[in-house]
Short mmCIF file of C-alpha atoms in Angstrom, two decimals:
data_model
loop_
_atom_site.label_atom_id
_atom_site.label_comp_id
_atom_site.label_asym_id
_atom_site.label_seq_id
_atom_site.Cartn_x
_atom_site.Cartn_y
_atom_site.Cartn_z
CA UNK A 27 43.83 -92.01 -1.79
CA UNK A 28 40.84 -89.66 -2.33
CA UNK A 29 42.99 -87.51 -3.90
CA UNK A 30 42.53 -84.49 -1.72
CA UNK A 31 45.98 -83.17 0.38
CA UNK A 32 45.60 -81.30 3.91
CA UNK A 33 48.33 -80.03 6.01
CA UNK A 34 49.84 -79.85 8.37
CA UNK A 35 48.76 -83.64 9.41
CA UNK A 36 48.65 -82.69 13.42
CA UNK A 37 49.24 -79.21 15.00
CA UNK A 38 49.81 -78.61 18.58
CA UNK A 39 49.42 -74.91 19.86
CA UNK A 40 48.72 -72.90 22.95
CA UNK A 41 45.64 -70.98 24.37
CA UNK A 42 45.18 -67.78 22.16
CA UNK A 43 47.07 -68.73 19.26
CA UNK A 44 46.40 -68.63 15.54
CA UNK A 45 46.63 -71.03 12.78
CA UNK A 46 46.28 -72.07 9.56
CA UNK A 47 45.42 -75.22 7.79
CA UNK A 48 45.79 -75.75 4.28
CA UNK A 49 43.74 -78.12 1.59
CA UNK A 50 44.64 -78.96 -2.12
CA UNK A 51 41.41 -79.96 -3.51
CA UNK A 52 41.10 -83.18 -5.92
CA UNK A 53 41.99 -82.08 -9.89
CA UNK A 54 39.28 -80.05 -11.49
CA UNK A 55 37.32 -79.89 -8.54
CA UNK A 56 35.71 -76.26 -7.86
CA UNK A 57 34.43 -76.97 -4.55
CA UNK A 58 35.80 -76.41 -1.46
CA UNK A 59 34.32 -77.69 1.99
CA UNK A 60 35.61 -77.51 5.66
CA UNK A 61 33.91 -79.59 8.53
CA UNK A 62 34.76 -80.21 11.34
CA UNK A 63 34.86 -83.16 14.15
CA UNK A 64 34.87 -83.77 17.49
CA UNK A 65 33.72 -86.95 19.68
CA UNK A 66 30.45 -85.27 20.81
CA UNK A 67 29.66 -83.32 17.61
CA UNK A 68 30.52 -85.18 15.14
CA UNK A 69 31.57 -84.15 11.44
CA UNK A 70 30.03 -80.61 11.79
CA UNK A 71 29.92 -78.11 8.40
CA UNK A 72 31.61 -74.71 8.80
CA UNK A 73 32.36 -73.51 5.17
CA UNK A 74 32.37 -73.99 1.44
CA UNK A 75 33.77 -72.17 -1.05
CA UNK A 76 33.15 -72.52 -5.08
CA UNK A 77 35.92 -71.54 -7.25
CA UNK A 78 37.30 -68.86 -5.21
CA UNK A 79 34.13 -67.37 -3.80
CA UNK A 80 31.84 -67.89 -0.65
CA UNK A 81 29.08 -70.51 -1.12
CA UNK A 82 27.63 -70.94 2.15
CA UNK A 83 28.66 -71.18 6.04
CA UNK A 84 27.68 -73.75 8.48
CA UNK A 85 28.63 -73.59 11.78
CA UNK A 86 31.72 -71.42 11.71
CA UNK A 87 33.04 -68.99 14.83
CA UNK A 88 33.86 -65.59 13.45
CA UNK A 89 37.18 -66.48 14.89
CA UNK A 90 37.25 -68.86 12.21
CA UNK A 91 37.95 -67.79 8.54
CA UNK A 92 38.67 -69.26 4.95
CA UNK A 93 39.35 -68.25 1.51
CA UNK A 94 40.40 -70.19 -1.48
CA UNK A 95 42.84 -68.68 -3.75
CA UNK A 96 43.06 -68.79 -7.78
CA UNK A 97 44.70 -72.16 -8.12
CA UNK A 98 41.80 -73.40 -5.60
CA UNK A 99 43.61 -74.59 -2.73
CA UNK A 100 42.24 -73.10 0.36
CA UNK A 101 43.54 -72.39 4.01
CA UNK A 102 40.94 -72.34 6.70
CA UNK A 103 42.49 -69.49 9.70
CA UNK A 104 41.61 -69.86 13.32
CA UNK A 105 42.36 -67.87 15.92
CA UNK A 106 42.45 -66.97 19.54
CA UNK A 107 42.35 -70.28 19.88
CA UNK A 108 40.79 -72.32 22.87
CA UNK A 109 40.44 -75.17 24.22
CA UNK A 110 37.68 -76.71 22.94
CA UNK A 111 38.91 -75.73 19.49
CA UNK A 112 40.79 -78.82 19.65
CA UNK A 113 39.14 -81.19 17.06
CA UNK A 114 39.86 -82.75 13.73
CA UNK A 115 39.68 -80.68 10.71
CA UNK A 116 38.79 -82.16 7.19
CA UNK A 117 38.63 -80.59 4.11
CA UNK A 118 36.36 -82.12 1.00
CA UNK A 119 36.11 -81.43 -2.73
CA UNK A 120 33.27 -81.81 -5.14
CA UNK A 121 32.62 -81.56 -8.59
CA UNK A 122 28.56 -80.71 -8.50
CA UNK A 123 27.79 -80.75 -4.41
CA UNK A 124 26.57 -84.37 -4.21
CA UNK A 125 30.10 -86.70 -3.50
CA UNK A 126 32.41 -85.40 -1.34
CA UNK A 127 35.86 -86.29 -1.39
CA UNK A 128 37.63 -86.18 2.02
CA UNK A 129 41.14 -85.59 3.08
CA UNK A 130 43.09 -87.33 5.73
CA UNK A 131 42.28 -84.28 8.08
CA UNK A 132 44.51 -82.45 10.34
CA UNK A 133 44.73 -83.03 14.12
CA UNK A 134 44.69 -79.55 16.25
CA UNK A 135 45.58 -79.83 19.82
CA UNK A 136 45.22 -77.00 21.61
CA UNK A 137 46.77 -76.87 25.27
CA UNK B 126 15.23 -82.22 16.89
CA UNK B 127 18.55 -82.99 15.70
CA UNK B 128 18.67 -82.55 11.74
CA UNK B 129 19.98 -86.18 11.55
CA UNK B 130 19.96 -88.92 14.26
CA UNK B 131 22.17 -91.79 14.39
CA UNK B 132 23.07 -93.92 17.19
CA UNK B 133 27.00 -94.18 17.82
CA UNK B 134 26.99 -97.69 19.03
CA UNK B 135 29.28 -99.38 19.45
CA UNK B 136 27.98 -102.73 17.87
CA UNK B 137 29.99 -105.88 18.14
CA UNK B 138 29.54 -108.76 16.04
CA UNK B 139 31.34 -111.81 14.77
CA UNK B 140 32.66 -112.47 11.42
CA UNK B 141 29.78 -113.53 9.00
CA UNK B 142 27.18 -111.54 10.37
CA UNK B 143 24.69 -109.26 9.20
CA UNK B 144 24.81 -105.85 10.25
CA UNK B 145 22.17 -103.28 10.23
CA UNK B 146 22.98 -99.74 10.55
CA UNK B 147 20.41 -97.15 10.61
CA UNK B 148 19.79 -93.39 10.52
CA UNK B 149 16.64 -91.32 11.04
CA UNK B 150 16.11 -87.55 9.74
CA UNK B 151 13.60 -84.64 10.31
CA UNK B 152 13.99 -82.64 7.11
CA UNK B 153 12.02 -84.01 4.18
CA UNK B 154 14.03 -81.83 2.01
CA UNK B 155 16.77 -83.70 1.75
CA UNK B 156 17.00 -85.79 -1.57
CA UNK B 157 20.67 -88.22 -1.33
CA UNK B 158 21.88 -89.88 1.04
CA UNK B 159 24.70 -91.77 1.54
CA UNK B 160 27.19 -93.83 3.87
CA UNK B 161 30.56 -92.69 4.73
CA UNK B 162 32.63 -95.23 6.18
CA UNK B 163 35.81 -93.97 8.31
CA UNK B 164 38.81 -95.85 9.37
CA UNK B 165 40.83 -94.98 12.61
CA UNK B 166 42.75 -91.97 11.46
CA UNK B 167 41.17 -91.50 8.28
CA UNK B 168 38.81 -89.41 6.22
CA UNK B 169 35.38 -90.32 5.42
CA UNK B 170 34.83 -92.46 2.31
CA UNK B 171 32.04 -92.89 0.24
CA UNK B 172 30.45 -96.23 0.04
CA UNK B 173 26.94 -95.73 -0.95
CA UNK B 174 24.85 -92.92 -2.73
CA UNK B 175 20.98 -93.07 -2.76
CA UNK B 176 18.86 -90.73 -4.75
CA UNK B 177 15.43 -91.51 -3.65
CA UNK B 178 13.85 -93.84 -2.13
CA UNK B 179 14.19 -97.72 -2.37
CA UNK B 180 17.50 -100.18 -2.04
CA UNK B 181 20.96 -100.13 -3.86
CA UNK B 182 22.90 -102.74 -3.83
CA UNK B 183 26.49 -103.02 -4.18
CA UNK B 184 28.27 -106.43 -3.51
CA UNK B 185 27.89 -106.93 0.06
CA UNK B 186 26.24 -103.94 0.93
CA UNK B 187 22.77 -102.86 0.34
CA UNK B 188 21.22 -99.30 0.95
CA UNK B 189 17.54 -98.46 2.02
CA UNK B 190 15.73 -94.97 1.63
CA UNK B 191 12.27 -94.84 3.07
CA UNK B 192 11.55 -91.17 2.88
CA UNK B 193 8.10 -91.67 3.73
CA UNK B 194 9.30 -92.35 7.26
CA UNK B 195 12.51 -90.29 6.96
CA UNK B 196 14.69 -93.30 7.83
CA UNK B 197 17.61 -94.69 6.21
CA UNK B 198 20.07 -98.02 6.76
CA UNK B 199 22.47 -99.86 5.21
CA UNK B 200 23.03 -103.52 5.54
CA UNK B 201 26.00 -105.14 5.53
CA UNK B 202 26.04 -109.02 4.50
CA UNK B 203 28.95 -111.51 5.78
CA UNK B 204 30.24 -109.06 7.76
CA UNK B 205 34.55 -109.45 7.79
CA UNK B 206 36.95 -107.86 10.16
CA UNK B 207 38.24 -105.19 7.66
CA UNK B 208 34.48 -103.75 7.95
CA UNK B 209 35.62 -102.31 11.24
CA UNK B 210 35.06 -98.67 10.89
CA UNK B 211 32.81 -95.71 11.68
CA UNK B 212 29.88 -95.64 9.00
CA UNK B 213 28.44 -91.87 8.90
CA UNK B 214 25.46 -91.44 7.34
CA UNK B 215 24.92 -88.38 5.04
CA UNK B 216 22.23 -86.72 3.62
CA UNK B 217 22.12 -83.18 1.54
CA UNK B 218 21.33 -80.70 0.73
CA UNK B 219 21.49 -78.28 3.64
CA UNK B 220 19.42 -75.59 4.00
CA UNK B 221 21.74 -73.50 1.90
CA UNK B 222 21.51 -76.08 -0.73
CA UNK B 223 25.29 -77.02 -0.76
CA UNK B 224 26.26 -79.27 1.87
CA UNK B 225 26.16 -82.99 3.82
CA UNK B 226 24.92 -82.96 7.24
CA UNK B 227 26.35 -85.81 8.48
CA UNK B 228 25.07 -88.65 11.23
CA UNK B 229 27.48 -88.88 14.57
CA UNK B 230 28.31 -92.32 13.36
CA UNK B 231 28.28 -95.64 14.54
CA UNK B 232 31.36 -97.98 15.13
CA UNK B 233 31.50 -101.24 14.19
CA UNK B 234 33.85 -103.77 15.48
CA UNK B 235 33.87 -107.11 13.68
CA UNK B 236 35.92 -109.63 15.14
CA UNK B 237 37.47 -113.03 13.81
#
């Protein structure tokens, strides 16, 4: 157990949909990444946050958004969803950048 | 050029093998690496973290960095069937100083 909690553990949704998936980071960490994967792009970085602010952005879709609140949990939001949106979504912790801790992920199907 | 190049296999091999898993890179900025190995359903876990270059061992597993060629692997002795997984390599940071870009991964299949 890395220590790191995501939900909802699968999703399925339609076309054009939005949701949100949530991540409670490991105690006392301040960072807060999102990646992404999919079979032909692998684990792919969209966005990390560092004790409630905006670090950097990978590859993220500006239908795509994130925030991490004051307790440091953090929902990523994505919307008008299509198909090829349909991917797993991990979030990872860090104390200083280097180790990331992973979560279980959370499955979104999008039909 | 991809960032980092890894080849997704699969590899078979029997129990008791050695197993060589490598990675290539094109950004000599990076300065860690590591190996992420995934289960089937799983997050990524980390299983090795290299600094700079050279070897790290850690029981049956041993690490190379050769930054001079910008190529990485990690050997794994007596290989057993619970070392079926997906081993991603990992190297940081990114150009924005504070991420892992992350191999495809390759999966291994060790059978008894």
């Amino acid at each position: 157990d890395s220590g790191v909690t995501q939900t909802p553990k699968h999703l399925i949704t339609a076309t054009g949909q939005r949701v949100t998936l949530r991540c409670s980071p490991r105690s006392g960490d301040l960072s807060v990444y999102w990646y992404q994967q999919s079979l032909d792009q692998g684990l792919q970085f969209l966005i990390h946050y560092y004790n409630g602010e905006e670090r950097a952005k990978g590859n993220i879709l500006e239908r795509f958004s994130a925030q991490q609140f004051p307790d440091l949990h953090s929902e990523l939001n994505l919307s008008s969803l299509e198909l090829g949106d349909s991917a797993l979504y991990f979030c990872a912790s860090s104390v200083d950048g280097g180790e990331l801790f992973f979560g279980e992920g959370s499955r979104l199907t999008v039909l | 050029q991809k960032e980092v190049e890894q080849d997704p296999g699969p590899l078979s091999v029997p129990e008791g093998a050695i197993v060589s898993l490598n990675c290539t890179y094109s950004n000599s900025a990076f300065q860690y690496f590591m190996w992420y190995r995934q289960y089937s359903r799983k997050g990524p876990e980390l299983l090795m973290y290299t600094y700079s270059s050279g070897n790290k061992e850690d029981g049956r597993f041993t690490a190379q960095v050769d930054k001079s060629s910008k190529y990485i692997s990690l050997f794994i002795r007596d290989s057993q069937p619970s070392d079926s997984a997906t081993y991603l390599c990992a190297m940081g940071p990114n150009q924005a100083g504070t991420a892992l870009i992350f191999g495809k991964g390759t999966t291994l299949s060790v059978s008894s």
